[in-house]
Amino acid sequence: MITRILTLHLLLFSTISTALDAQVKTTVLTGTEKLHMYRSHEKMRDSSSFSALHWQFIGPSNISGRCTDVEGVVPRGKSYTIWVATASSGVWKSVNEGVTFNPVFEHQGTSTIGDLAIAPSDPDVVWVGTGEANIYRSSNPGCGIWKTTDGGISWEHKGLEETFTISRILVHPENPDIVYVASSGHEWTQNRERGLYKTINGGESWEKILFKGPESGVIDLVMDPRNPDIIYATTWQRTRLKWNDPRTFENHQNNGIWRTLDGGAHWKHLSTGLPPSKYMGRTGIDIARSDPDVVYAFVDDYQVAFKAEKGEKDAYGRPKKDVIKGATLYRSDNAGTTWRQVSGLNDTTKKYMSGLSGTYGWVFGQVRVDPNDENRVYTLGIRINVSTDGGATFTPVKEKIHADQHGMWIDSGNSNYILAAHDGGISVSYDRGENWRNFVKELPLAQFYNVAYDMHEPFRVYGSIQDHHSFYSEVDLSPGRDRVQSTEWEYTLGAEGSTHAVDPGDNNTIFASLFYGKLARATVQGYPEDQEWILPETFPEDPPFRGQWVAPTILSSHNTDIVYHGVQFVLKSADRGGTWKRISPDLTYNDPVKQGDISYQTISALDESVFNPDLLYAGTDDGRLWRTKNGGDTWEDIRKDPLPVRWVSRIVASMHDFGTLYVTQTGRRDDDAAVYVWRSRDFGDSWEDISANIPAGPVNVIREDPKKDSILYLGTDVGVYVSKNAGESWEVLGDLPCTYVHDLAIHPRDNMIIIATHGRGMFVLDADPVNRAKETDQPE
């Protein structure tokens, strides 16, 4: 019944969203246009008059980030060479088995990697597919595939710009010019460039050899070691909605497993013994090298295993739905002709498997078979789980490594040696998973969502990190403003997705939004013992608070006892969170069709004027924009042409001029990389586009310089831009590699620019050369 209702909602959404988007003309950029944008950014970075300014990495040195794949090169009398594909940090390489890693793919204009593959016949030939296929809430699209023939010293783009995500690459064992590339397609919209591609000339041209429609991508591949023309492919039919995790629907007929015996000229659907397509979610596949007739399929199975108990909650505190079978292992002993379920065949193992991937099996879906033992199988979920009996029973690996597993490489000549890729970086085991060595400091890949600062001496910075927690650290300028050191960061109040606000009166009281709009208060020094949940419960007859993953929280600049917090309403407390008042109606479109597993139709941006405490602005994730001039008694809708219906990523009420405000929007959740930067000089009554010459979006944040009203800063999905002439033109600021800048702040006392990147940690840059240089020294 749930599936049928959601299918109807999906059809209704199509009609509603078309009507909404018709209000304003927008252009969804093609992959080719995106590639051109990214290349333009790289040229601007190299030619910028600010290119000599150096961004200083401040950490954390004790936290890494999400990796999507890892591959090793078997040593020839030396250490293993390790290649690492990351979700948002490019490609890294170690030639000394992890003692050190260096970035080798950081200036190509995109830093999201779906998969990499080393040519078996030549370890200097490596293919890199951009665009993470795990479709997290913070995943990003890429713009095609690259190739190196010199071990990563130089790269050449080889097409497939429109795929957006690349999930798997296979290289022919003897001919590195024959390559298969699987694309799972756009995350948020349908596209005909999904499917499986093949080149026989090193990427000079591609042929699409498997296609099952604009909603069905290829998510995994494996090649028979006996014959490289025999390939298995799994297809996954999905389009993610802004309010629901990916799922299967009654009308999904293109999920499944396919086999070719002739290098992709012909394909056969292998379905005997597998669930119907409407229940098959993401599916991983692997082959037993010791007996290639044995093939395993790891299916995110949507058949119901257990009914939810009334009142049960999931990991995020939401009402729990019926529990699906989830992680289910199938095995074929005849090269895929027939399959049989081998996991979860009794109540104990069924319960174990249903929790193996949590509520988000669509993130994982990968399986590895020990190349020397057909019955030793590893499944990648929240943890690595291993079976020694062909999948009948599983146990987690003994020593804990970071959660959320996305990739694994096993040395075929020594299957004790395993490399694992996960949300905390990568790890290596020398004893088949009994013990692990974790690479953290060696791979500084922390994925920050935001940054806040305080006025402590020295000042401290705060941020929340994907799949870790919230952390803080001091920024010590005493060795010199150009010699700031990276540090190990400490836990503070918050979650992996949080906004932080520190009371400047005591520099110790911290407010933090937690999952989906919850709000807490603590002291920096006393957390976690003194943490308090401070939002009131809603009455049964009232709608529950609906908050974004990173919900906005601000302290009033006029009175820091006043706290504002955004859910679907603007909430206000005048006593530091002791009591609360709702000061707005629901500011979203509040469409019941668009309410599902994920909080959507929420307030995503919020700001207060420093000139008048009654002037507030709010923006929503479904594209609405509001103003109140009387402290919330009445609200006016100020989204109008030329602003499109797009997620409002930031609102800044000017600190220099009463009537000026700035708004940025992001089209990432519409597969739209256009640049949306707006200014109003009349409180939002009219708008002007100040994106000027910025080539690459989406745009995540805009900030004013606290010292000069003509200076503006932007954080985008490729770096930082600065304007010295109030938005008439922009330059790339500093020497950053291509990276996702999710937040930016300028410390008003110490004049340091702070950025939170989603993939490279946090950086600072001395702002003195930007806002304190003589006018004659300013770049035009």
JSON list of C-alpha atoms in Angstrom, two decimals, residues 124-252:
[
{"chain": "A", "resi": 124, "resn": "ASP", "atom": "CA", "xyz": [50.61, 3.73, -14.97]},
{"chain": "A", "resi": 125, "resn": "VAL", "atom": "CA", "xyz": [47.35, 3.70, -16.95]},
{"chain": "A", "resi": 126, "resn": "VAL", "atom": "CA", "xyz": [44.52, 4.71, -14.63]},
{"chain": "A", "resi": 127, "resn": "TRP", "atom": "CA", "xyz": [40.95, 5.68, -15.46]},
{"chain": "A", "resi": 128, "resn": "VAL", "atom": "CA", "xyz": [38.99, 8.02, -13.18]},
{"chain": "A", "resi": 129, "resn": "GLY", "atom": "CA", "xyz": [35.21, 8.38, -13.42]},
{"chain": "A", "resi": 130, "resn": "THR", "atom": "CA", "xyz": [33.75, 11.50, -11.83]},
{"chain": "A", "resi": 131, "resn": "GLY", "atom": "CA", "xyz": [30.44, 11.86, -10.02]},
{"chain": "A", "resi": 132, "resn": "GLU", "atom": "CA", "xyz": [29.72, 9.92, -6.84]},
{"chain": "A", "resi": 133, "resn": "ALA", "atom": "CA", "xyz": [27.15, 7.18, -7.41]},
{"chain": "A", "resi": 134, "resn": "ASN", "atom": "CA", "xyz": [26.28, 6.66, -3.73]},
{"chain": "A", "resi": 135, "resn": "ILE", "atom": "CA", "xyz": [23.87, 9.65, -3.88]},
{"chain": "A", "resi": 136, "resn": "TYR", "atom": "CA", "xyz": [24.23, 10.80, -0.30]},
{"chain": "A", "resi": 137, "resn": "ARG", "atom": "CA", "xyz": [22.56, 14.06, 0.63]},
{"chain": "A", "resi": 138, "resn": "SER", "atom": "CA", "xyz": [25.95, 15.66, -0.04]},
{"chain": "A", "resi": 139, "resn": "SER", "atom": "CA", "xyz": [26.92, 13.73, -3.16]},
{"chain": "A", "resi": 140, "resn": "ASN", "atom": "CA", "xyz": [27.81, 15.71, -6.24]},
{"chain": "A", "resi": 141, "resn": "PRO", "atom": "CA", "xyz": [27.70, 15.18, -10.01]},
{"chain": "A", "resi": 142, "resn": "GLY", "atom": "CA", "xyz": [30.85, 14.96, -12.08]},
{"chain": "A", "resi": 143, "resn": "CYS", "atom": "CA", "xyz": [31.55, 15.73, -15.70]},
{"chain": "A", "resi": 144, "resn": "GLY", "atom": "CA", "xyz": [32.88, 12.59, -17.33]},
{"chain": "A", "resi": 145, "resn": "ILE", "atom": "CA", "xyz": [35.94, 10.38, -17.33]},
{"chain": "A", "resi": 146, "resn": "TRP", "atom": "CA", "xyz": [39.68, 11.06, -17.26]},
{"chain": "A", "resi": 147, "resn": "LYS", "atom": "CA", "xyz": [42.72, 8.97, -18.09]},
{"chain": "A", "resi": 148, "resn": "THR", "atom": "CA", "xyz": [46.38, 9.11, -17.11]},
{"chain": "A", "resi": 149, "resn": "THR", "atom": "CA", "xyz": [49.16, 7.14, -18.80]},
{"chain": "A", "resi": 150, "resn": "ASP", "atom": "CA", "xyz": [51.93, 8.37, -16.51]},
{"chain": "A", "resi": 151, "resn": "GLY", "atom": "CA", "xyz": [50.70, 7.38, -13.08]},
{"chain": "A", "resi": 152, "resn": "GLY", "atom": "CA", "xyz": [48.78, 10.57, -12.37]},
{"chain": "A", "resi": 153, "resn": "ILE", "atom": "CA", "xyz": [51.29, 13.21, -13.44]},
{"chain": "A", "resi": 154, "resn": "SER", "atom": "CA", "xyz": [49.03, 14.37, -16.26]},
{"chain": "A", "resi": 155, "resn": "TRP", "atom": "CA", "xyz": [45.40, 13.75, -17.17]},
{"chain": "A", "resi": 156, "resn": "GLU", "atom": "CA", "xyz": [43.33, 13.79, -20.32]},
{"chain": "A", "resi": 157, "resn": "HIS", "atom": "CA", "xyz": [39.56, 14.14, -20.42]},
{"chain": "A", "resi": 158, "resn": "LYS", "atom": "CA", "xyz": [37.93, 11.30, -22.37]},
{"chain": "A", "resi": 159, "resn": "GLY", "atom": "CA", "xyz": [34.30, 12.30, -22.64]},
{"chain": "A", "resi": 160, "resn": "LEU", "atom": "CA", "xyz": [31.04, 11.01, -21.09]},
{"chain": "A", "resi": 161, "resn": "GLU", "atom": "CA", "xyz": [30.26, 14.47, -19.71]},
{"chain": "A", "resi": 162, "resn": "GLU", "atom": "CA", "xyz": [26.51, 13.83, -19.59]},
{"chain": "A", "resi": 163, "resn": "THR", "atom": "CA", "xyz": [26.67, 10.74, -17.38]},
{"chain": "A", "resi": 164, "resn": "PHE", "atom": "CA", "xyz": [26.96, 12.87, -14.16]},
{"chain": "A", "resi": 165, "resn": "THR", "atom": "CA", "xyz": [27.78, 9.77, -12.04]},
{"chain": "A", "resi": 166, "resn": "ILE", "atom": "CA", "xyz": [30.13, 6.89, -12.81]},
{"chain": "A", "resi": 167, "resn": "SER", "atom": "CA", "xyz": [29.71, 3.83, -10.65]},
{"chain": "A", "resi": 168, "resn": "ARG", "atom": "CA", "xyz": [32.20, 1.28, -12.03]},
{"chain": "A", "resi": 169, "resn": "ILE", "atom": "CA", "xyz": [35.04, 1.02, -14.56]},
{"chain": "A", "resi": 170, "resn": "LEU", "atom": "CA", "xyz": [36.49, -2.20, -15.98]},
{"chain": "A", "resi": 171, "resn": "VAL", "atom": "CA", "xyz": [39.68, -2.29, -18.03]},
{"chain": "A", "resi": 172, "resn": "HIS", "atom": "CA", "xyz": [40.52, -5.20, -20.33]},
{"chain": "A", "resi": 173, "resn": "PRO", "atom": "CA", "xyz": [43.24, -7.35, -18.72]},
{"chain": "A", "resi": 174, "resn": "GLU", "atom": "CA", "xyz": [45.55, -7.18, -21.74]},
{"chain": "A", "resi": 175, "resn": "ASN", "atom": "CA", "xyz": [44.47, -4.14, -23.78]},
{"chain": "A", "resi": 176, "resn": "PRO", "atom": "CA", "xyz": [44.18, -0.90, -21.73]},
{"chain": "A", "resi": 177, "resn": "ASP", "atom": "CA", "xyz": [42.35, 0.79, -24.62]},
{"chain": "A", "resi": 178, "resn": "ILE", "atom": "CA", "xyz": [39.31, -1.46, -24.13]},
{"chain": "A", "resi": 179, "resn": "VAL", "atom": "CA", "xyz": [37.31, -0.04, -21.23]},
{"chain": "A", "resi": 180, "resn": "TYR", "atom": "CA", "xyz": [33.78, -0.45, -19.88]},
{"chain": "A", "resi": 181, "resn": "VAL", "atom": "CA", "xyz": [32.19, 2.41, -17.92]},
{"chain": "A", "resi": 182, "resn": "ALA", "atom": "CA", "xyz": [28.96, 2.11, -15.94]},
{"chain": "A", "resi": 183, "resn": "SER", "atom": "CA", "xyz": [26.86, 5.20, -15.30]},
{"chain": "A", "resi": 184, "resn": "SER", "atom": "CA", "xyz": [24.04, 5.32, -12.77]},
{"chain": "A", "resi": 185, "resn": "GLY", "atom": "CA", "xyz": [22.91, 8.67, -14.18]},
{"chain": "A", "resi": 186, "resn": "HIS", "atom": "CA", "xyz": [21.67, 11.94, -12.77]},
{"chain": "A", "resi": 187, "resn": "GLU", "atom": "CA", "xyz": [20.78, 11.92, -9.10]},
{"chain": "A", "resi": 188, "resn": "TRP", "atom": "CA", "xyz": [17.68, 14.11, -9.17]},
{"chain": "A", "resi": 189, "resn": "THR", "atom": "CA", "xyz": [16.44, 14.03, -12.76]},
{"chain": "A", "resi": 190, "resn": "GLN", "atom": "CA", "xyz": [16.09, 11.46, -15.50]},
{"chain": "A", "resi": 191, "resn": "ASN", "atom": "CA", "xyz": [18.56, 11.32, -18.40]},
{"chain": "A", "resi": 192, "resn": "ARG", "atom": "CA", "xyz": [19.21, 9.11, -21.40]},
{"chain": "A", "resi": 193, "resn": "GLU", "atom": "CA", "xyz": [22.97, 9.05, -20.81]},
{"chain": "A", "resi": 194, "resn": "ARG", "atom": "CA", "xyz": [22.64, 6.37, -18.12]},
{"chain": "A", "resi": 195, "resn": "GLY", "atom": "CA", "xyz": [23.81, 2.88, -18.93]},
{"chain": "A", "resi": 196, "resn": "LEU", "atom": "CA", "xyz": [26.97, 1.02, -19.88]},
{"chain": "A", "resi": 197, "resn": "TYR", "atom": "CA", "xyz": [29.57, 2.40, -22.29]},
{"chain": "A", "resi": 198, "resn": "LYS", "atom": "CA", "xyz": [32.48, 0.76, -24.09]},
{"chain": "A", "resi": 199, "resn": "THR", "atom": "CA", "xyz": [35.52, 2.12, -25.86]},
{"chain": "A", "resi": 200, "resn": "ILE", "atom": "CA", "xyz": [37.97, 0.12, -27.94]},
{"chain": "A", "resi": 201, "resn": "ASN", "atom": "CA", "xyz": [40.26, 3.06, -28.72]},
{"chain": "A", "resi": 202, "resn": "GLY", "atom": "CA", "xyz": [41.26, 4.42, -25.35]},
{"chain": "A", "resi": 203, "resn": "GLY", "atom": "CA", "xyz": [38.32, 6.77, -24.98]},
{"chain": "A", "resi": 204, "resn": "GLU", "atom": "CA", "xyz": [38.48, 8.49, -28.35]},
{"chain": "A", "resi": 205, "resn": "SER", "atom": "CA", "xyz": [34.92, 7.30, -28.94]},
{"chain": "A", "resi": 206, "resn": "TRP", "atom": "CA", "xyz": [32.28, 5.47, -26.90]},
{"chain": "A", "resi": 207, "resn": "GLU", "atom": "CA", "xyz": [29.42, 3.15, -27.68]},
{"chain": "A", "resi": 208, "resn": "LYS", "atom": "CA", "xyz": [26.49, 2.70, -25.31]},
{"chain": "A", "resi": 209, "resn": "ILE", "atom": "CA", "xyz": [26.06, -1.07, -25.13]},
{"chain": "A", "resi": 210, "resn": "LEU", "atom": "CA", "xyz": [23.43, -1.45, -22.38]},
{"chain": "A", "resi": 211, "resn": "PHE", "atom": "CA", "xyz": [20.52, 0.92, -21.80]},
{"chain": "A", "resi": 212, "resn": "LYS", "atom": "CA", "xyz": [17.28, 0.34, -19.95]},
{"chain": "A", "resi": 213, "resn": "GLY", "atom": "CA", "xyz": [15.66, 3.74, -20.03]},
{"chain": "A", "resi": 214, "resn": "PRO", "atom": "CA", "xyz": [16.22, 7.28, -18.71]},
{"chain": "A", "resi": 215, "resn": "GLU", "atom": "CA", "xyz": [15.58, 6.25, -15.10]},
{"chain": "A", "resi": 216, "resn": "SER", "atom": "CA", "xyz": [17.72, 3.08, -15.07]},
{"chain": "A", "resi": 217, "resn": "GLY", "atom": "CA", "xyz": [21.47, 3.22, -14.70]},
{"chain": "A", "resi": 218, "resn": "VAL", "atom": "CA", "xyz": [24.17, 0.58, -14.45]},
{"chain": "A", "resi": 219, "resn": "ILE", "atom": "CA", "xyz": [25.48, 0.47, -10.90]},
{"chain": "A", "resi": 220, "resn": "ASP", "atom": "CA", "xyz": [27.96, -2.43, -10.86]},
{"chain": "A", "resi": 221, "resn": "LEU", "atom": "CA", "xyz": [30.07, -4.57, -13.19]},
{"chain": "A", "resi": 222, "resn": "VAL", "atom": "CA", "xyz": [32.31, -7.61, -12.93]},
{"chain": "A", "resi": 223, "resn": "MET", "atom": "CA", "xyz": [34.36, -9.43, -15.57]},
{"chain": "A", "resi": 224, "resn": "ASP", "atom": "CA", "xyz": [34.91, -13.18, -15.83]},
{"chain": "A", "resi": 225, "resn": "PRO", "atom": "CA", "xyz": [38.66, -13.79, -15.26]},
{"chain": "A", "resi": 226, "resn": "ARG", "atom": "CA", "xyz": [38.59, -16.64, -17.80]},
{"chain": "A", "resi": 227, "resn": "ASN", "atom": "CA", "xyz": [37.19, -14.56, -20.64]},
{"chain": "A", "resi": 228, "resn": "PRO", "atom": "CA", "xyz": [37.12, -10.73, -20.71]},
{"chain": "A", "resi": 229, "resn": "ASP", "atom": "CA", "xyz": [34.16, -10.80, -23.11]},
{"chain": "A", "resi": 230, "resn": "ILE", "atom": "CA", "xyz": [31.96, -12.24, -20.35]},
{"chain": "A", "resi": 231, "resn": "ILE", "atom": "CA", "xyz": [30.65, -9.39, -18.19]},
{"chain": "A", "resi": 232, "resn": "TYR", "atom": "CA", "xyz": [27.90, -9.14, -15.61]},
{"chain": "A", "resi": 233, "resn": "ALA", "atom": "CA", "xyz": [26.10, -5.81, -15.10]},
{"chain": "A", "resi": 234, "resn": "THR", "atom": "CA", "xyz": [23.48, -4.74, -12.58]},
{"chain": "A", "resi": 235, "resn": "THR", "atom": "CA", "xyz": [20.89, -2.10, -13.36]},
{"chain": "A", "resi": 236, "resn": "TRP", "atom": "CA", "xyz": [19.21, 0.17, -10.83]},
{"chain": "A", "resi": 237, "resn": "GLN", "atom": "CA", "xyz": [16.08, 2.15, -11.60]},
{"chain": "A", "resi": 238, "resn": "ARG", "atom": "CA", "xyz": [15.88, 5.23, -9.45]},
{"chain": "A", "resi": 239, "resn": "THR", "atom": "CA", "xyz": [15.35, 8.97, -9.39]},
{"chain": "A", "resi": 240, "resn": "ARG", "atom": "CA", "xyz": [15.87, 10.60, -6.04]},
{"chain": "A", "resi": 241, "resn": "LEU", "atom": "CA", "xyz": [13.20, 12.96, -4.73]},
{"chain": "A", "resi": 242, "resn": "LYS", "atom": "CA", "xyz": [13.98, 15.86, -2.44]},
{"chain": "A", "resi": 243, "resn": "TRP", "atom": "CA", "xyz": [11.65, 14.46, 0.20]},
{"chain": "A", "resi": 244, "resn": "ASN", "atom": "CA", "xyz": [12.33, 10.71, -0.08]},
{"chain": "A", "resi": 245, "resn": "ASP", "atom": "CA", "xyz": [15.30, 8.40, -0.08]},
{"chain": "A", "resi": 246, "resn": "PRO", "atom": "CA", "xyz": [15.65, 6.31, -3.25]},
{"chain": "A", "resi": 247, "resn": "ARG", "atom": "CA", "xyz": [13.25, 3.35, -3.35]},
{"chain": "A", "resi": 248, "resn": "THR", "atom": "CA", "xyz": [11.56, 0.99, -5.72]},
{"chain": "A", "resi": 249, "resn": "PHE", "atom": "CA", "xyz": [8.04, 1.43, -7.07]},
{"chain": "A", "resi": 250, "resn": "GLU", "atom": "CA", "xyz": [5.40, -0.91, -8.47]},
{"chain": "A", "resi": 251, "resn": "ASN", "atom": "CA", "xyz": [6.13, 0.27, -12.01]},
{"chain": "A", "resi": 252, "resn": "HIS", "atom": "CA", "xyz": [9.89, -0.32, -11.80]}
]
